[in-house]
Short mmCIF file of C-alpha atoms and ligand atoms in Angstrom, two decimals:
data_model
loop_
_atom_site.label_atom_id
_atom_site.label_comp_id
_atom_site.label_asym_id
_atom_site.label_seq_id
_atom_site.Cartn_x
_atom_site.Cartn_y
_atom_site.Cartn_z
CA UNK A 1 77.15 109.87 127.00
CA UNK A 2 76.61 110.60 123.39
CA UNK A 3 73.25 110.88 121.94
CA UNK A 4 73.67 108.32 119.77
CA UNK A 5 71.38 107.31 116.96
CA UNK A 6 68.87 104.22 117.96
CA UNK A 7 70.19 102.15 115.39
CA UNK A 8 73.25 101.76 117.05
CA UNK A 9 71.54 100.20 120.09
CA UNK A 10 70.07 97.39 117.82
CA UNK A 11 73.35 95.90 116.65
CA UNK A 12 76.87 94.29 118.37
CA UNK A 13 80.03 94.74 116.60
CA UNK A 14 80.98 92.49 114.60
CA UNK A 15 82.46 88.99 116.93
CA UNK A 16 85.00 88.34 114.12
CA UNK A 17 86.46 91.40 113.89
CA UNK A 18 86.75 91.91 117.59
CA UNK A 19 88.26 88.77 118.27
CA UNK A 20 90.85 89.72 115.77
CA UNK A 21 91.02 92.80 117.11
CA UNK A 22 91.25 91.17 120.73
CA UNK A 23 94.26 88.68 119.14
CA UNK A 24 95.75 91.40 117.38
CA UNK A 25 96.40 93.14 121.11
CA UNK A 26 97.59 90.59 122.91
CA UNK A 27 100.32 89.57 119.97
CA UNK A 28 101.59 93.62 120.24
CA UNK A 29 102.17 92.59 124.39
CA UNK A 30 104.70 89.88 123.22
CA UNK A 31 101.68 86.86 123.49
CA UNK A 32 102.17 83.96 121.25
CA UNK A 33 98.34 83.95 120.15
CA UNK A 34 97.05 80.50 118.18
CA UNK A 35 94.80 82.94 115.50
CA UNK A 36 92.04 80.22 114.60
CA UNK A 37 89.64 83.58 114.62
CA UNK A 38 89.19 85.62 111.66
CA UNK A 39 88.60 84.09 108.46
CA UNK A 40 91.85 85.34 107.45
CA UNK A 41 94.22 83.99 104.34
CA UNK A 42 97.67 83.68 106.00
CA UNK A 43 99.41 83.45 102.53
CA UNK A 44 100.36 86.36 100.57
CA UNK A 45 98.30 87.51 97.96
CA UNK A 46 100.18 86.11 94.36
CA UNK A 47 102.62 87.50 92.69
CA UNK A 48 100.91 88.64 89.71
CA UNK A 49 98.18 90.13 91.97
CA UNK A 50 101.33 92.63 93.34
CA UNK A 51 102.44 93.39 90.44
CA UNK A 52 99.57 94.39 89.02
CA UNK A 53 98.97 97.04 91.71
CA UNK A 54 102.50 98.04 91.32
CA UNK A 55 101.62 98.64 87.69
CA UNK A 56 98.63 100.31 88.60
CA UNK A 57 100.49 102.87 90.91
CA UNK A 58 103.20 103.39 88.06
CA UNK A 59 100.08 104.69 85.47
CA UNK A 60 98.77 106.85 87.86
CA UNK A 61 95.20 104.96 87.90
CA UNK A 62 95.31 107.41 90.84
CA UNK A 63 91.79 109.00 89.76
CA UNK A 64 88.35 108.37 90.53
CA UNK A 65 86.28 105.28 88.35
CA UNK A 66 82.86 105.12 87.70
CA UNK A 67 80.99 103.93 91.12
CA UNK A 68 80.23 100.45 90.07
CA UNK A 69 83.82 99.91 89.57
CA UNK A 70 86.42 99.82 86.60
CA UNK A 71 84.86 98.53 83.79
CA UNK A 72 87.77 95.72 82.97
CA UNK A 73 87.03 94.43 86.42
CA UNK A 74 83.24 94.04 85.75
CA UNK A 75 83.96 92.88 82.38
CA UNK A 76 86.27 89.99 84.03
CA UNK A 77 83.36 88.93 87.15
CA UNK A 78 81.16 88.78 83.90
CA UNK A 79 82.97 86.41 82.27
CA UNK A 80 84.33 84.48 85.39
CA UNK A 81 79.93 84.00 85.75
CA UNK A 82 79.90 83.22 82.61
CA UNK A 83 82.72 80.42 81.97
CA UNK A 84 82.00 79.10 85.50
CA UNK A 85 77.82 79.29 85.13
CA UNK A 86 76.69 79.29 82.04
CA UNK A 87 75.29 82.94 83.10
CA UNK A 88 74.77 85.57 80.32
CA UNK A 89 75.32 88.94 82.67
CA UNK A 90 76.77 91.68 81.74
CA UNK A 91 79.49 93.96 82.67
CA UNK A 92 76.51 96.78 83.57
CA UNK A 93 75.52 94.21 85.76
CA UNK A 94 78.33 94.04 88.23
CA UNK A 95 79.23 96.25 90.96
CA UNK A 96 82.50 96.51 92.36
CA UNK A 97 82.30 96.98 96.01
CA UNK A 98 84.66 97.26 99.17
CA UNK A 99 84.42 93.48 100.25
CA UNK A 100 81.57 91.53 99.35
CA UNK A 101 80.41 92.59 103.21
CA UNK A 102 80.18 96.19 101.59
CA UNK A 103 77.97 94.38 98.77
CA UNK A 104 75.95 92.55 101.43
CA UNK A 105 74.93 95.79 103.35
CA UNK A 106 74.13 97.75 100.06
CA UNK A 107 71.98 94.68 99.36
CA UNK A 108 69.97 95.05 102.58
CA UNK A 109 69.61 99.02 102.34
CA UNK A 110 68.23 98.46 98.73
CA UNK A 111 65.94 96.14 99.75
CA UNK A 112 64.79 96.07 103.29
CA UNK A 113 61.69 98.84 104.56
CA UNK A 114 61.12 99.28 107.96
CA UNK A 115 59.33 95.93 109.20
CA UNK A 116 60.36 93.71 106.16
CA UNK A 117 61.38 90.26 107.13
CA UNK A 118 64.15 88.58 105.84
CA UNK A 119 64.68 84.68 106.51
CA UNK A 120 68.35 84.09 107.23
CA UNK A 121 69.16 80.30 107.94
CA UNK A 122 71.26 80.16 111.35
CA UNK A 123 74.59 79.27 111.86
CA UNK A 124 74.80 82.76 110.20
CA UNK A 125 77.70 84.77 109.19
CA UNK A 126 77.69 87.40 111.81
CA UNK A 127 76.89 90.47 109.53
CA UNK A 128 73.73 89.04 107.92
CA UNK A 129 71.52 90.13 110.96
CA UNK A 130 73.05 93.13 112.17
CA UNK A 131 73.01 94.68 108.38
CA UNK A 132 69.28 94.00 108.50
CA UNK A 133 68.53 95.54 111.81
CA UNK A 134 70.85 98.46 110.78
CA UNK A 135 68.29 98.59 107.53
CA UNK A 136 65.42 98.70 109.44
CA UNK A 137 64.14 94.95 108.81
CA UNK A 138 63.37 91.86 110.87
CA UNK A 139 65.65 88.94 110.88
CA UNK A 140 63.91 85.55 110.70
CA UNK A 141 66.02 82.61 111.87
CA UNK A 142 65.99 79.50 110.54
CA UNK A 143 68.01 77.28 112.19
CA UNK A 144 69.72 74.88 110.43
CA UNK A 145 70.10 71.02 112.26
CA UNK A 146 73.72 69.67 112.89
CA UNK A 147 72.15 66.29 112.10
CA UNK A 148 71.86 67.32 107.95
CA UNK A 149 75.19 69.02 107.96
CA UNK A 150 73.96 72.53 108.76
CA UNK A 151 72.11 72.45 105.22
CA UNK A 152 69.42 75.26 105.19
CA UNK A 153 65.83 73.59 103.42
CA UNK A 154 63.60 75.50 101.26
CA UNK A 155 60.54 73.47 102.78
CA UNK A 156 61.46 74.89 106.27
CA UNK A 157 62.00 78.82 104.93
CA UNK A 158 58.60 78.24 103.16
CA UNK A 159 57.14 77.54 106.49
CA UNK A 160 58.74 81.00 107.89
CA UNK A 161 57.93 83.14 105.15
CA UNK A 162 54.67 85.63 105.42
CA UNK A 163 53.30 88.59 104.45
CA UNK A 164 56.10 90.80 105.27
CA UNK A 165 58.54 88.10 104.16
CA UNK A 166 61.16 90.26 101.69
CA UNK A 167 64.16 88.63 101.35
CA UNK A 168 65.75 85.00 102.22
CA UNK A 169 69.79 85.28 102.56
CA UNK A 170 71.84 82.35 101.65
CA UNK A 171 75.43 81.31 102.26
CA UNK A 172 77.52 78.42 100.75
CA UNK A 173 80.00 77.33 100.93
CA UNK A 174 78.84 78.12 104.40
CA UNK A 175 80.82 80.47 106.88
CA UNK A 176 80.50 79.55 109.43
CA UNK A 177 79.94 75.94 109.15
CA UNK A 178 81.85 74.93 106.31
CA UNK A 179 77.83 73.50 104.78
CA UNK A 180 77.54 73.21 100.87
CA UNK A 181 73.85 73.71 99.61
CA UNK A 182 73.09 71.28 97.39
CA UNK A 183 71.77 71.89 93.19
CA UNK A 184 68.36 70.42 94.57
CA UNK A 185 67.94 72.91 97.58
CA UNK A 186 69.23 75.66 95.91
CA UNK A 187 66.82 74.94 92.97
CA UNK A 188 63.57 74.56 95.86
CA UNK A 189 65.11 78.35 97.06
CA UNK A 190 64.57 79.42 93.62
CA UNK A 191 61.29 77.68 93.14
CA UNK A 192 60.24 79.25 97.04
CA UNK A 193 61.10 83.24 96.10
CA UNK A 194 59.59 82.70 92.72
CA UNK A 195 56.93 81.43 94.41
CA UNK A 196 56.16 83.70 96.78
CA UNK A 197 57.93 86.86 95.17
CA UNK A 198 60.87 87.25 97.58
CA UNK A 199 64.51 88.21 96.59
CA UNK A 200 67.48 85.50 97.06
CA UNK A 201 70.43 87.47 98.38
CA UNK A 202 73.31 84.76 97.97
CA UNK A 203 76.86 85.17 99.30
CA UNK A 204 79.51 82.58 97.39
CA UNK A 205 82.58 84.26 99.18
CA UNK A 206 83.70 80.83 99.46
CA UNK A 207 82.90 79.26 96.03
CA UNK A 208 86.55 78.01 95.25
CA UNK A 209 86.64 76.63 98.79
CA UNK A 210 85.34 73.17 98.14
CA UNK A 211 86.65 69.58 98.87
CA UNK A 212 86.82 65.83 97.50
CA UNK A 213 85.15 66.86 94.34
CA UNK A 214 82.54 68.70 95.48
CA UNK A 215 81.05 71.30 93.12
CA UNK A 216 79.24 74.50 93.73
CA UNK A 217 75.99 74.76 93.22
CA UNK A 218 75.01 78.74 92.68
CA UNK A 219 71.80 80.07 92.03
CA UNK A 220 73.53 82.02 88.75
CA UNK A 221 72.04 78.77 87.14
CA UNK A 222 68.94 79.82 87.82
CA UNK A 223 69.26 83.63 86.49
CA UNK A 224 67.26 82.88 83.62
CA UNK A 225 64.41 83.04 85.47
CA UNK A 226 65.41 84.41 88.62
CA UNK A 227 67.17 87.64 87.16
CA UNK A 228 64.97 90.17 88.64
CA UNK A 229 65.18 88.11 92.51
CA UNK A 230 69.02 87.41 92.81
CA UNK A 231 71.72 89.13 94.31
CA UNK A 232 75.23 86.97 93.61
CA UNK A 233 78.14 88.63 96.25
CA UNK A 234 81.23 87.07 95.89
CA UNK A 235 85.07 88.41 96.75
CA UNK A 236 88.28 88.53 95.98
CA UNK A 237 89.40 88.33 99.44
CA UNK A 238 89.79 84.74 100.32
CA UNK A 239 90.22 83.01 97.06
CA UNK A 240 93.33 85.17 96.08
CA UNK A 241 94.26 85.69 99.96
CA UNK A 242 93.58 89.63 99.01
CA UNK A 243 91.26 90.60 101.98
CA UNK A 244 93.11 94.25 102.70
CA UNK A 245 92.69 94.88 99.09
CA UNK A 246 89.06 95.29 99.76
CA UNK A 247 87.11 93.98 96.73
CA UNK A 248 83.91 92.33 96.08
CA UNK A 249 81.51 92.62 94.11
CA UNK A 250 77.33 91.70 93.19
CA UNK A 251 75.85 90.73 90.44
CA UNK A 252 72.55 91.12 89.62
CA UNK A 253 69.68 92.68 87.12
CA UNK A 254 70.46 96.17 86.20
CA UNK A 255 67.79 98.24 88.51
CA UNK A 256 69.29 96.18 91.78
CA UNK A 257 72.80 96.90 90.55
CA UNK A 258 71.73 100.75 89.48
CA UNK A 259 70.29 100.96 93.43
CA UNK A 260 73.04 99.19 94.69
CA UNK A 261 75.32 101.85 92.81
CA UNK A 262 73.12 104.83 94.41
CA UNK A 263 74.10 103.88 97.95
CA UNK A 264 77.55 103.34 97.04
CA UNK A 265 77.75 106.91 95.43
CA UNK A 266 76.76 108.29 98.52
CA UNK A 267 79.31 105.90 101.02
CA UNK A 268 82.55 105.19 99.76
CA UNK A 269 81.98 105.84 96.00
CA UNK A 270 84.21 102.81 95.14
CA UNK A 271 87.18 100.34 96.22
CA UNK A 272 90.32 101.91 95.54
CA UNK A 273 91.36 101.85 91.94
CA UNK A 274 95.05 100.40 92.37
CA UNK A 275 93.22 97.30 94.42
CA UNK A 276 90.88 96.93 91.25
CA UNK A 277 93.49 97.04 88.23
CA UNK A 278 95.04 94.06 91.18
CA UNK A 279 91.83 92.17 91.29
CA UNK A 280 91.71 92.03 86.84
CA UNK A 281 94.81 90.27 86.93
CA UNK A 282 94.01 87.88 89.90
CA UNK A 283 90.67 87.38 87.86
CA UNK A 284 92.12 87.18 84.60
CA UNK A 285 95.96 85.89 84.86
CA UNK A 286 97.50 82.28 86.01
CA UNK A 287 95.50 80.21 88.60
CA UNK A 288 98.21 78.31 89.87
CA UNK A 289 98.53 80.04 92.97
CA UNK A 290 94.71 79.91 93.75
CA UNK A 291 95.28 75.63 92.84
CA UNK A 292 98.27 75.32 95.16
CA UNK A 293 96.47 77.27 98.28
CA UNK A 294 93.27 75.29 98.05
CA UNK A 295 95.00 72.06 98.33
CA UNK A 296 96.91 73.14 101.32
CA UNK A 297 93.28 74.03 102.78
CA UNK A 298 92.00 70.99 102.05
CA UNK A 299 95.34 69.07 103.88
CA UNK A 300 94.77 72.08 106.68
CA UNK A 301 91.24 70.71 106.69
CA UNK A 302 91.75 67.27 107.45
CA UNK A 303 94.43 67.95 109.78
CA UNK A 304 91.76 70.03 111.75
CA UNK A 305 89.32 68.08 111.99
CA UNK A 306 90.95 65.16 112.96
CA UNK A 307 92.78 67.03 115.48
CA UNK A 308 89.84 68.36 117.04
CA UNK A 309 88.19 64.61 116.81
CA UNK A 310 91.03 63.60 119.33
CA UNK A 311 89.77 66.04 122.05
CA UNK A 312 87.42 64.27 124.44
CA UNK A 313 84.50 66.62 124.61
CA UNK A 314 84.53 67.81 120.85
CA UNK A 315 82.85 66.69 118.04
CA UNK A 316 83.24 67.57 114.80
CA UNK A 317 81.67 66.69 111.28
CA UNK A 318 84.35 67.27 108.19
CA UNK A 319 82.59 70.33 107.10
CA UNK A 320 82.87 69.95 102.72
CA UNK A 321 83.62 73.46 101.71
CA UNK A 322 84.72 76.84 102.57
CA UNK A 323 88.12 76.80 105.31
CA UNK A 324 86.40 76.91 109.23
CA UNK A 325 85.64 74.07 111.05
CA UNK A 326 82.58 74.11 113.44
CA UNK A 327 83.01 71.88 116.07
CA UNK A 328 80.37 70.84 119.18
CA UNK A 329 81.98 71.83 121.67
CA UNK A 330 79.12 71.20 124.68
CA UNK A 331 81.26 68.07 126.59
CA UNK A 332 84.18 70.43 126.48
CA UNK A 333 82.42 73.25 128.19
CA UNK A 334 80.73 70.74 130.83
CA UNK A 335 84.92 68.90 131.06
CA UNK A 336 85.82 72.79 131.90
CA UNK A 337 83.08 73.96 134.12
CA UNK A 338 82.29 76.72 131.09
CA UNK A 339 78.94 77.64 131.33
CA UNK A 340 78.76 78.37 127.70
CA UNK A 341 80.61 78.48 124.54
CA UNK A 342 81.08 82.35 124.86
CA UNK A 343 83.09 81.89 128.60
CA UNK A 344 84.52 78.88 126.27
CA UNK A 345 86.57 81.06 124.15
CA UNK A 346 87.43 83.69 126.06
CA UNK A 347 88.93 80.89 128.27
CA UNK A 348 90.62 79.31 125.36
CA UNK A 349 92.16 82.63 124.59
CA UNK A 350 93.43 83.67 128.10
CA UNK A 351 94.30 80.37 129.43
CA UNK A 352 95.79 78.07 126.14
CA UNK A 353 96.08 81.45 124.41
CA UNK A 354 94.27 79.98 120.93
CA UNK A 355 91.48 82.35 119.75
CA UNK A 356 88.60 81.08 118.04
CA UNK A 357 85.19 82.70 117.51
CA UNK A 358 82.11 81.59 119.65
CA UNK A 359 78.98 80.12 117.89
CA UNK A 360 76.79 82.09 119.98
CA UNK A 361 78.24 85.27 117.67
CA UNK A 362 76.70 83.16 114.43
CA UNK A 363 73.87 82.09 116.27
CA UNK A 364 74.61 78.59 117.59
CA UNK A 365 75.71 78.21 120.67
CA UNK A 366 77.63 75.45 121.81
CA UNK A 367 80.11 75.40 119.01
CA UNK A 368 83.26 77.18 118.29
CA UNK A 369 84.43 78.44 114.99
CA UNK A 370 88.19 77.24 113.57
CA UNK A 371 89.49 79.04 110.81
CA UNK A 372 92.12 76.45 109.62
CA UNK A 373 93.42 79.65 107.57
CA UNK A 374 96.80 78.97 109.20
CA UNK A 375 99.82 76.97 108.24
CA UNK A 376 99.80 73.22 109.49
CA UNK A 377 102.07 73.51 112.23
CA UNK A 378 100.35 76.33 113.77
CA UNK A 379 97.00 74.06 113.48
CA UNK A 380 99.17 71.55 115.01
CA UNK A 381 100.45 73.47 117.92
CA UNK A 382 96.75 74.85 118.70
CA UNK A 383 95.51 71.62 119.14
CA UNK A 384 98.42 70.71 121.13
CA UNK A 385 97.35 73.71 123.46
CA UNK A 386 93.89 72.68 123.17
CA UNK A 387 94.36 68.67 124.47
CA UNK A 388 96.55 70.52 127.23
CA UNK A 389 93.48 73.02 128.18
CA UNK A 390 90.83 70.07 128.13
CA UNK A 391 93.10 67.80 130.06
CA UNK A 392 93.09 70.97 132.85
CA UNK A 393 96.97 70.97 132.19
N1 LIG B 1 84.65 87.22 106.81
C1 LIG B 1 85.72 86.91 107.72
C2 LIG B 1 85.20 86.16 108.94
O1 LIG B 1 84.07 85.77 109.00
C3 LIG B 1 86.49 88.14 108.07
C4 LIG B 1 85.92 89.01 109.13
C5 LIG B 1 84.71 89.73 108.73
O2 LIG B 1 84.72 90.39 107.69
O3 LIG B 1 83.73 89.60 109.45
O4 LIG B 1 85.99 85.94 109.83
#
């Protein structure tokens, strides 16, 4: 065996990757595979996005940028903040990163010392922990009820957070439950790290993914007064359906962003520069595209969840924002003889051959996670397999 480092031993692989990875396989042996796991765009990234990078590759933008990222991309997530939040940041205030994940984990390396706590409301996105641990902190879960729609509250984190308390990270539109933090909560975060002189690492991955008029609520309201506190992380990946492109980016004060920028310098120095002269244009040209896709999500949405509704065993709440659904899944696995939601899926992927991430990998066990990331009739046949695997067909 390897002498690997302890570090390692503290965290899993990621669950989404490896059930894509675990899809992925089985699809190269000739299986039809239902892919409700990764949260993965399934329409091409626009046209104006591809030509762009074509463009790109034609002016040889072949060269390294500056590690924080090419400075008309920062200029346009600066002005995207400030059209969309009233913010006033400013281009030396965004870094351009591989992913918002890549954001996330600079984030936690800039932040966390050995033994610092760091509240992270449960269901979690499965990297929010393990980049922690991998930083040498302590993740504090909160769980958040199914009864109030999976909504973290400020008065419970308040509860949590002590002495070593560092950080609280937040996620909405939630992934995985689809949650939207409302202004009010969000405001009680910002009044609870002000308060007791935390930081507010948020992740709006999914803040075009919302439904029936719902709007965002991000703490970039609150930067006035929370400048020195707030991490933004957003991407490119799922609102332009660019996720092998590889860019995110953070926003915050300058000395986060300039620490931020020091760990980058030493890992991957920056996204690649043809996928950032692409991301300007999906920033800065026509949003039809973006329009046209989150309507089909929200029809992909409804189909979901009412498909799911019609399996006896499975409940599910319309979840208002980003595109998984997060479905109770406890009379299933008790219909099925599953002991848990983990033997769940992996019993759902060999048997009805539809793959779907556990909760257990966000921290919830007893629910599956849907992306409904795929087109309607593949939503349709999955559920088709689905009724088929709960009726023991
Ligand atoms: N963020 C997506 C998901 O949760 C993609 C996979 C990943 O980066 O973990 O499925």
């Amino acid at each position: 065996m390897p002498r690997l480092a302890g570090r390692i031993g503290l965290v899993k692989p990621s669950a989404t990757i490896a059930v894509k990875q675990e899809a992925d396989r089985l699809r190269a042996l000739g299986v039809d595979v239902i892919d409700f796991g990764p949260g993965e765009p399934d329409f091409p990234a626009p046209a104006n996005v591809k030509r762009a990078a074509h463009r790109a590759i034609d002016e040889d933008l072949s060269h390294y940028l500056p590690t924080q990222g090419l400075p008309a991309l920062r200029r346009a997530v600066a002005a995207h903040y400030a059209s969309t939040y009233g913010t006033d940041y400013d281009a030396s205030e965004v870094i351009v990163s591989c992913g918002g994940k890549n954001a996330l984990f600079e984030a936690a390396l800039a932040l966390v010392e050995p033994g610092d706590e760091v509240i992270i409301p449960s269901p979690y996105w499965v990297s929010f922990p393990e980049q922690v641990l991998l930083a040498g902190g302590v993740p504090v879960i909160l769980p958040a009820s199914e009864s109030d729609g999976f909504i973290p509250r400020a008065s419970q984190a308040a509860r949590l957070a002590g002495p070593d308390t560092k950080a609280i990270i937040l996620c909405s539109p939630s992934n995985p439950t689809g949650a939207v933090i409302p202004a009010e909560e969000i405001e009680a975060f910002a009044d609870l790290v002000m308060e007791k002189d935390l930081y507010l690492v948020f992740d709006e991955c999914y803040e075009k993914f919302l439904y029936d008029g719902r709007r965002h609520a991000s703490p970039a309201r609150h930067a006035g007064r929370l400048r020195d506190r707030l991490i933004l992380v957003s991407t490119l990946s799922k609102s332009y359906a660019m996720t092998g492109y590889r860019i995110g980016y953070a926003v915050s004060c300058r000395p986060i962003v300039a620490a931020l920028a020091a760990v980058q310098g030493h890992d991957c120095t920056h996204p690649t520069a043809i996928a950032q002269a692409a991301a300007v244009e999906a920033l800065e040209g026509p949003q039809d595209d973006l329009r046209r896709m989150i309507e089909e999500y929200r029809l992909r949405r409804d189909l979901m969840v009412e498909g799911l509704r019609s399996i006896p065993g499975v409940t599910c709440a319309t979840p208002p924002g980003s595109f998984y659904a997060f479905p109770g899944v406890t009379g299933l696995c008790q219909r099925l003889g599953s002991p848990d939601s983990a033997s769940l899926a992996g019993r759902l992927l060999a048997g009805a051959r539809i793959a779907t991430v556990p909760g257990e990998a966000f921290g919830a066990p007893g629910f599956l996670r849907f992306s409904y990331a795929l087109s309607q009739e593949r939503i349709r046949e999955g559920i088709e397999r689905l009724r088929s695997c709960a009726a023991g067909r």
